[in-house]
Amino acid sequence: MTANDEELAKDLGLLSALTIGVGTMIGAGIFVLPGQAAAAAGPAVALSFVVGGVISLFTALSASELGTAMPKAGGSYYYVNHALGPIFGSIAGWGNWMGLAFASAFYTLGFGEYLATFLPLPTLTLGPLALSEFQLGALLAGSAFVAINYVGAKETGKIQIVIVTLLVGILTVFSALGIMQADLSTLRPFFPEEMGGAAAVLPATGLVFVSFLGFAKITTVAEELKNPGRNLPLAVVGSVAIVTAMYAIIMVVLMGVVNWRQLGPDVTTTPVLDVADIAFGTVGLAGIGVGLLTFAGLLATASSANASILASSRINFAMGRDRLISAKLNAIHPSFATPYRSIAVTGGLILLFIAIGDVKVLAKAGSVLHLIVYGLLNLALIVMREADVDEYQPEFEVPLYPVVPVLGALTSFGLIAFMDPIEIGLSLVFVAGGLVWYLIYAKDRAEKKGILSQYVLEQSDQLPQAAVSAADTVQPDGGDYRVMVPLANPEHEKDLITLASAIARQQGGTVDAVHIVTAPDQTSLGHAAAHADELEEDYHAVLDAAERDAETFGVEVETHTILSHESFGEIFDAARTHEADMVVMGWGKQRFGSPGRVESAVDDLAADLPCDFLVLKDRGFDPDRILVPTAGGPDSDLSAEVAKLLQAEYDSDITLLHVADSVEEGTTFLEAWADDHGLGDATIHVEEGDVEDAIERAATDETMVIIGATERGLLHRLVRGSLVLDVVEDVNCSVLLAERARKRGVVDRLLGD
């Protein structure tokens, strides 16, 4: 299986993020739902929008804290998966994905409705399926939106800002003119008896809640947001507050100008256009007003639909990264650099829902799935706080904890009870599907265990046995061994991939080929992502070759392209992000600021290696005869492990070398060391004298040397040099430098062992 995805650049500012939320939410409640909403609660539906906004605000605050602590692609899904574990992550991922598909179909039907007001379209009958004119328009528009996302044409932040500015401007003028014509007496009684009185408010909230799904889409692009600690909460909370106020005001205007009883539940009517005709007619601009609102309706519904399709690809990106879906579905198109398979599958579902769906059912089904995810998201915040995880350091914290997330969870789950059984049942099918998918497919592949289950298992002595057993049962069985290969030079690609594939196959693992495209510091990563081919011509070629070479070993291979201002330093970040067990990389000239180790000088002082590292000085990959010099220590332990793996793969002859003060003492040490490391069949070679000279002599007849990194400290190496560097340059065969990931203190880093 293969997956080729591009890491996400931080190129979105506050205004762009804010307009993602506002631009997505501004459409449904105003341009599609007024008739349905008025028929559900009468004038009190304005209060339903306020209630929906308050419920959203609780979750928006929780999402903001989680997002500033974990600014990752996938948003709500990622937080749930990380905190509650992959079984809930599977539910959240599939629920969010299908909820976005329902919402996209709903928005696209709204687009078709406005399209039909000025573009005559026929009705169409396909066997038992009868399509209305606006369904046909929605199918055409939906196909166009899917195609746009498939080939990668998308709105930039500036275009989104223009769209939202136009919408807000048009609606502000509309509201100002409308309020002057409104007769607020038509809003009495506010809770009409025929609608069920005040009891109708919450069921109507369930209907209109689809209007508030946009704020969560901001968290799906948190990984691309500049300064997320400040901008994410401002964008998320701000978009909810702005849109809630606009919805409430505009619904009052609509029902003040046109009596709510005349708005009607018929989805083919467009109350906004009727009110625009009256409001703009007072200034002699009725035709222009209707045209402006029609244009705004098309713009809003198109923007909402397109944003939902785009957000769904972010969900798949994150699920694929966590191995909850097939890597094939998460594949990136080699030419368009889009998750084309995911978009195609999502697009097919959207078109199906348009053809057979009902606007009210779609709205509520999308809401139910998102409410489930929002409830889990609030629980995820509580878990992260209570588990007191070291790496959880949010830059923004919700006020009044734990009241806010508790209310967020209760109101999200509670609102589901006011939906109709058909929407609840349809949504639960997808929830059950997510559970089954996890147990049958993802449980054997997923790596992330979740903070909740880890916390429960760590507290097993203090918690009920039933809770401990449940946490243990749902733990993922996957987490195969991952060998990451950073590729830069096509000349050495084959040997690096061959080495990595041999290790991965012996470990039953996966090769993760990573190609880092370096952009100049003066070039933004957003611009670099759009012009990657200009920075490095045909940059996919090196990954395509790596994929072909790895597959000859029968191992799974994934490919990734990372755009970065750094080259070497980015490798460490990628290893952490991809949860690599080992990194196999090439030895470049003057690559290391700290000779004889993998880290740069800065890394040597600041951080530990994220995983085991192998660095190959490539003079031709030939593991037939391997020399392993050792003086003990963790790096030599890794050298022994790698030698054993290569021996199992290639039937290599292994020679162990130790330099000691006496041959007898050295032989005793080396025989014991060989037995401890499962290399009792290796040739034992002991010498006295200079270590470097001994290694050079012993390597004369060998095809590869595997040597542990020096354990001398940074200051010692900078002043006295490094044995490893001398050996690498002086022997004639390939040299493999091995360094074990381990915790080291500052004193150890400076002065060494």
PDB file of C-alpha atoms in Angstrom, residues 630 656-677 684-687:
ATOM      1  CA  THR A 630      32.320  -2.415  19.581  1.00  0.00           C
ATOM      2  CA  LEU A 656      33.052  -8.462  15.684  1.00  0.00           C
ATOM      3  CA  LEU A 657      36.036  -6.253  16.526  1.00  0.00           C
ATOM      4  CA  HIS A 658      37.182  -5.061  19.940  1.00  0.00           C
ATOM      5  CA  VAL A 659      40.350  -3.125  20.719  1.00  0.00           C
ATOM      6  CA  ALA A 660      41.671  -3.782  24.232  1.00  0.00           C
ATOM      7  CA  ASP A 661      44.803  -3.438  26.351  1.00  0.00           C
ATOM      8  CA  SER A 662      45.288  -7.194  26.113  1.00  0.00           C
ATOM      9  CA  VAL A 663      44.004  -9.853  23.718  1.00  0.00           C
ATOM     10  CA  GLU A 664      42.895 -12.116  26.556  1.00  0.00           C
ATOM     11  CA  GLU A 665      40.891  -9.371  28.253  1.00  0.00           C
ATOM     12  CA  GLY A 666      39.411  -8.283  24.940  1.00  0.00           C
ATOM     13  CA  THR A 667      38.419 -11.817  23.955  1.00  0.00           C
ATOM     14  CA  THR A 668      36.608 -12.374  27.265  1.00  0.00           C
ATOM     15  CA  PHE A 669      34.679  -9.139  26.797  1.00  0.00           C
ATOM     16  CA  LEU A 670      33.823  -9.744  23.131  1.00  0.00           C
ATOM     17  CA  GLU A 671      32.650 -13.348  23.561  1.00  0.00           C
ATOM     18  CA  ALA A 672      30.315 -12.309  26.372  1.00  0.00           C
ATOM     19  CA  TRP A 673      29.087  -9.321  24.351  1.00  0.00           C
ATOM     20  CA  ALA A 674      28.447 -11.517  21.282  1.00  0.00           C
ATOM     21  CA  ASP A 675      26.412 -14.009  23.324  1.00  0.00           C
ATOM     22  CA  ASP A 676      24.376 -11.216  24.922  1.00  0.00           C
ATOM     23  CA  HIS A 677      23.480  -9.866  21.484  1.00  0.00           C
ATOM     24  CA  ILE A 684      35.677 -12.767  16.983  1.00  0.00           C
ATOM     25  CA  HIS A 685      38.550 -10.378  16.261  1.00  0.00           C
ATOM     26  CA  VAL A 686      40.512  -8.665  19.034  1.00  0.00           C
ATOM     27  CA  GLU A 687      43.406  -6.240  18.577  1.00  0.00           C
TER      28      GLU A 687
END
